Backbone as a printed PyTorch tensor [residue, N CA C, xyz], in Angstrom:
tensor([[[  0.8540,  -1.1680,   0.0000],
         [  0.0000,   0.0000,   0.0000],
         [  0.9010,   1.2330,   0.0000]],

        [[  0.6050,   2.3110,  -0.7900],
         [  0.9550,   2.8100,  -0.9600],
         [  0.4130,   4.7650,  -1.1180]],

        [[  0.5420,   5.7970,  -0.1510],
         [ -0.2210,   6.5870,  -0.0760],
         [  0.9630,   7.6180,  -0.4240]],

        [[  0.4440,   8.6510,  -1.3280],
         [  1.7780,   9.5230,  -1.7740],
         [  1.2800,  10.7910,  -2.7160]],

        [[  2.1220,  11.7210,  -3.0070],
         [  1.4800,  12.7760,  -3.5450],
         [  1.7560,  12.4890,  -5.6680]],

        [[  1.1080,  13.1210,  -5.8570],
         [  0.5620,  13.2430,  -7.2180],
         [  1.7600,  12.5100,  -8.3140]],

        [[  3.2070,  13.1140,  -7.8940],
         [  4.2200,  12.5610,  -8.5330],
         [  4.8180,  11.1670,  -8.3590]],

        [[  4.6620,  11.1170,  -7.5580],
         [  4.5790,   9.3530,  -6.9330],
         [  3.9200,   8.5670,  -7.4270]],

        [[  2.3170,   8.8840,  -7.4820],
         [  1.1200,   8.4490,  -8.2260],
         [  1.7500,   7.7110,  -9.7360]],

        [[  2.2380,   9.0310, -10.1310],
         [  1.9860,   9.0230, -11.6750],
         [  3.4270,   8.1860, -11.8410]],

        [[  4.3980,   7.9280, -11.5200],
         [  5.3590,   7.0480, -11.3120],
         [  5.0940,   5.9750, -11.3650]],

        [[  4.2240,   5.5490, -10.4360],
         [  4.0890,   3.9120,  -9.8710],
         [  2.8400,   3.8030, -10.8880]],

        [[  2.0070,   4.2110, -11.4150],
         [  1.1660,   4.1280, -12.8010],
         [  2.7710,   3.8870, -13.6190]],

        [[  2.7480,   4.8530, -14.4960],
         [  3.5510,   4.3780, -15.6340],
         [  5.1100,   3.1370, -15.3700]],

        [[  5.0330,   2.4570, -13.8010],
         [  6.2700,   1.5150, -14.2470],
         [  5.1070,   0.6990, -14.2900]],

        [[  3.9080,   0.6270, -13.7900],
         [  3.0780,  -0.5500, -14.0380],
         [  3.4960,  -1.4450, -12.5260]],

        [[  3.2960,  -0.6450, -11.9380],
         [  2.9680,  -0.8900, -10.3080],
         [  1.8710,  -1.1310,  -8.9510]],

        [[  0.6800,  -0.5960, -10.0380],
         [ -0.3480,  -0.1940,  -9.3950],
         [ -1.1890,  -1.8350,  -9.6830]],

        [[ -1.5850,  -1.9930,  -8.5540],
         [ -2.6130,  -3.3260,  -9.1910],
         [ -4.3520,  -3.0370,  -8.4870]],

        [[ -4.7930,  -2.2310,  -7.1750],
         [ -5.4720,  -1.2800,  -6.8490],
         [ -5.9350,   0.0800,  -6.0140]],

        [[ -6.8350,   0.3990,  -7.0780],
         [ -6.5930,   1.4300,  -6.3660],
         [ -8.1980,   1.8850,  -5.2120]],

        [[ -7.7050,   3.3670,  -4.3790],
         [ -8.6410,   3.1920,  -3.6100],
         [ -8.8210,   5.0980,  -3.3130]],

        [[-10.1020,   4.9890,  -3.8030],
         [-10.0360,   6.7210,  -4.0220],
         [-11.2120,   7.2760,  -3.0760]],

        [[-11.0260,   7.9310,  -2.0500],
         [-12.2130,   8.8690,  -1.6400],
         [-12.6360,  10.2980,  -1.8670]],

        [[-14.1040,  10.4540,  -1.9070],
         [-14.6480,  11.3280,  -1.9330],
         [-15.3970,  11.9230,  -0.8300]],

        [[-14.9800,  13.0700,  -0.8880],
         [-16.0240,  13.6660,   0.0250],
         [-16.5270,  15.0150,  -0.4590]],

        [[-17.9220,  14.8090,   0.1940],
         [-18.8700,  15.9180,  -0.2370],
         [-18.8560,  17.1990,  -0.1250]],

        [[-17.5750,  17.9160,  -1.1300],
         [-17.0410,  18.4580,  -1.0340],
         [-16.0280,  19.5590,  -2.4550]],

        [[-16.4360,  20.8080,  -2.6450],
         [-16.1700,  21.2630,  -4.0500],
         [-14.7190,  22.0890,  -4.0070]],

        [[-13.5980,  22.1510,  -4.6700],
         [-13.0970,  23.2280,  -3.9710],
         [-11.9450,  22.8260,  -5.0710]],

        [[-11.0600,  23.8690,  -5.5140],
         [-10.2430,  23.7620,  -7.1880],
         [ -9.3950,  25.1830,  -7.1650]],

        [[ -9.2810,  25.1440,  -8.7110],
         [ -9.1930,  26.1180,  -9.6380],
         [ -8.2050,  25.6470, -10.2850]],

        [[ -7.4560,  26.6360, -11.3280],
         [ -6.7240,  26.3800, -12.6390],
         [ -5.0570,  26.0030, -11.9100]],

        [[ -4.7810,  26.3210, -10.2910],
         [ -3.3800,  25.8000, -10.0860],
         [ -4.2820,  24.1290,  -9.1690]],

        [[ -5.0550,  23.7670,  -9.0120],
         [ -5.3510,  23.2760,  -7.7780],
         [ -4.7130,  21.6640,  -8.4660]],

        [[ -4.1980,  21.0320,  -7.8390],
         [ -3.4220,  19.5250,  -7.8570],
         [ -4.2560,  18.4070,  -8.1790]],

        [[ -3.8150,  17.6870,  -9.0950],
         [ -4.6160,  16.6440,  -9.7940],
         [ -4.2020,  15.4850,  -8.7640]],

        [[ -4.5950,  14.2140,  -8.8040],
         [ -4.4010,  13.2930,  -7.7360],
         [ -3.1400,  12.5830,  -8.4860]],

        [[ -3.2000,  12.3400,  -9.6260],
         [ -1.6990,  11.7580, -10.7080],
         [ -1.5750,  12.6980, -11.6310]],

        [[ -0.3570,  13.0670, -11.4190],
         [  0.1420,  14.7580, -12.0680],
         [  1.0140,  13.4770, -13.3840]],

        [[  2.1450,  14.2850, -13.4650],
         [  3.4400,  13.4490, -14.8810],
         [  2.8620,  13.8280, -16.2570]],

        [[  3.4860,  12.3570, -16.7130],
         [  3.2130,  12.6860, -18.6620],
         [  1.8080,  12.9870, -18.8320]],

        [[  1.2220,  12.1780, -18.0870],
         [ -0.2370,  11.5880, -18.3660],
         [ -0.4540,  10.8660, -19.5240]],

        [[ -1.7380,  10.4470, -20.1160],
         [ -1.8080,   9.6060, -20.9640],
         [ -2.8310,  10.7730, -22.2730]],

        [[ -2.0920,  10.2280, -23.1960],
         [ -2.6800,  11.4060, -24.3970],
         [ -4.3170,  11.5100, -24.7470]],

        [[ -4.8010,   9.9600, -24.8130],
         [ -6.1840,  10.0370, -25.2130],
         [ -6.9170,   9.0170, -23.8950]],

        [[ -8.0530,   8.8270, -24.3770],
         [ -8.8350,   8.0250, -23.0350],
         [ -8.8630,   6.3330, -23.8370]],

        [[ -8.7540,   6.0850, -24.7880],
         [ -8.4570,   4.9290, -25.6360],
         [ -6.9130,   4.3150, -24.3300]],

        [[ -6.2630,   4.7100, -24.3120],
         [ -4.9530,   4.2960, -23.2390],
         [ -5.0240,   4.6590, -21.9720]],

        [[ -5.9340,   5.4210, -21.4810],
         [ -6.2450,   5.2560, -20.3700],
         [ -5.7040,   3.9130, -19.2890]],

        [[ -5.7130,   4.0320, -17.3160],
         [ -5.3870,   3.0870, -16.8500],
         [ -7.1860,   2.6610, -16.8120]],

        [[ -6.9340,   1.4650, -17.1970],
         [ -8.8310,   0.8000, -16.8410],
         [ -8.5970,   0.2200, -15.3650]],

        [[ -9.5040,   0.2760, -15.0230],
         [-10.1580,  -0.5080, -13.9100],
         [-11.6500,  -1.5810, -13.7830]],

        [[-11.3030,  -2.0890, -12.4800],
         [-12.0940,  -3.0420, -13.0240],
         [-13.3540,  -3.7030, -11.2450]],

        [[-13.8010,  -4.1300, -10.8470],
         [-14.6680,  -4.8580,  -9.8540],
         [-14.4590,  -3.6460,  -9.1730]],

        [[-15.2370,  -2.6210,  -9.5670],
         [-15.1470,  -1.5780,  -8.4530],
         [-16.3320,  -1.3520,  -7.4220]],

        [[-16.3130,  -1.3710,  -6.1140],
         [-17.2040,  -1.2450,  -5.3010],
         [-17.4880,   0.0560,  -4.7680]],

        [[-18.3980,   0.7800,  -4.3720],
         [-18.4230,   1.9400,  -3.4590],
         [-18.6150,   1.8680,  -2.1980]],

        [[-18.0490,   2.2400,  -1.2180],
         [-18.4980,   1.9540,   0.1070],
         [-18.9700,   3.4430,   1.1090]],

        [[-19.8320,   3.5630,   1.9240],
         [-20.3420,   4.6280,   1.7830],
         [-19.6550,   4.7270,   3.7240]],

        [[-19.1530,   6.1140,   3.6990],
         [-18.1590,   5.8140,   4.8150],
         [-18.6820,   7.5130,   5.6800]],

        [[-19.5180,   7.4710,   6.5370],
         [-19.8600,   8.7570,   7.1070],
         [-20.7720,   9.3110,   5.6730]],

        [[-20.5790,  10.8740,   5.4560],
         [-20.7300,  11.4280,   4.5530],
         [-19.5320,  10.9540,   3.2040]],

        [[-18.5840,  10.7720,   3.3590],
         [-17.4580,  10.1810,   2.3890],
         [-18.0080,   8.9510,   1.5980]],

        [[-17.3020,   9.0220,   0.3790],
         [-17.4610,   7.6020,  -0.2600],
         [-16.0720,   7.2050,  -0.6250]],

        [[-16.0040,   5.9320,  -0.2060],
         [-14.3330,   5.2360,  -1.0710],
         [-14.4870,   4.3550,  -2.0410]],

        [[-14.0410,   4.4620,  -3.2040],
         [-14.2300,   3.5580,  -4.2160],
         [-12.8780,   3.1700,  -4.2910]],

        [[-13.1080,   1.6020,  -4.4590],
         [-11.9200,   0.9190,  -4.7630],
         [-12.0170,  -0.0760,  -6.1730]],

        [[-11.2830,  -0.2440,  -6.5330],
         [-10.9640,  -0.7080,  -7.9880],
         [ -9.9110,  -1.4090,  -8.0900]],

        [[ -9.8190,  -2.3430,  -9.0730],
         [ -8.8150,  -3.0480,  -9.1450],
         [ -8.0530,  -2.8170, -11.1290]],

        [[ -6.9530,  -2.7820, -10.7460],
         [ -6.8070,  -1.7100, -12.1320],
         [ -6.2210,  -3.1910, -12.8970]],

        [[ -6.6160,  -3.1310, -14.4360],
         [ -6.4030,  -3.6160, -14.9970],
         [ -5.0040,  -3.6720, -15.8100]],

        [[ -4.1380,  -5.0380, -15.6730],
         [ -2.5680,  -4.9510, -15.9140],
         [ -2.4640,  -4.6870, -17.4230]],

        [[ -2.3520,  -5.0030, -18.5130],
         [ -2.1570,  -5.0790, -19.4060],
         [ -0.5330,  -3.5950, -19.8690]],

        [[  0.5320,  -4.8590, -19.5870],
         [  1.2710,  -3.6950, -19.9550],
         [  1.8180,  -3.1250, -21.3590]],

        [[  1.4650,  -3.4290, -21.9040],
         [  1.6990,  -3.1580, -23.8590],
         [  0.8350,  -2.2530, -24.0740]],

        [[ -0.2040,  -1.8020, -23.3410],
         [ -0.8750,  -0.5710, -24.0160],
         [ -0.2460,   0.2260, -23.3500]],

        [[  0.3740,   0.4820, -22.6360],
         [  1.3820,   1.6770, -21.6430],
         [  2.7050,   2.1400, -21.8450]],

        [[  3.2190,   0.9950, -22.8830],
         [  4.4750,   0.9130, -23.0820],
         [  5.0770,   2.4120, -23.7660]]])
């Protein structure tokens, strides 16, 4: 397990490290044009290469929700 900021994220995505993931929400709005993406880096160009995921559940936690997912390996579309 692994909990870390945005550049880390996007690291352990592109060596093909990640097997799931586990994201919360809370009810809650708040941004703008500097505000931090959760996986910053290259990123991925189109949504066709996207990371997929897969048996994702929601679990409803207080007002919060955590969704967890299990990301799909396939490493040749990442390459």
């Amino acid at each position: 397990m692994v909990e870390g900021g945005a550049t880390l994220l996007w690291s352990l995505f592109s060596d093909h490290l990640v097997n799931r993931v586990q994201a919360y929400i809370a009810p809650k709005i708040f941004g703008g044009k500097n505000a931090k993406t959760p996986v910053e880096g290259a990123g991925i160009p189109s949504p066709g290469n996207a990371f997929l995921l897969k048996n994702s559940r929601i679990i409803k936690l207080g007002c919060d929700l955590l969704i967890e997912s299990e990301v799909i390996s396939d490493v040749h579309r990442h390459s």
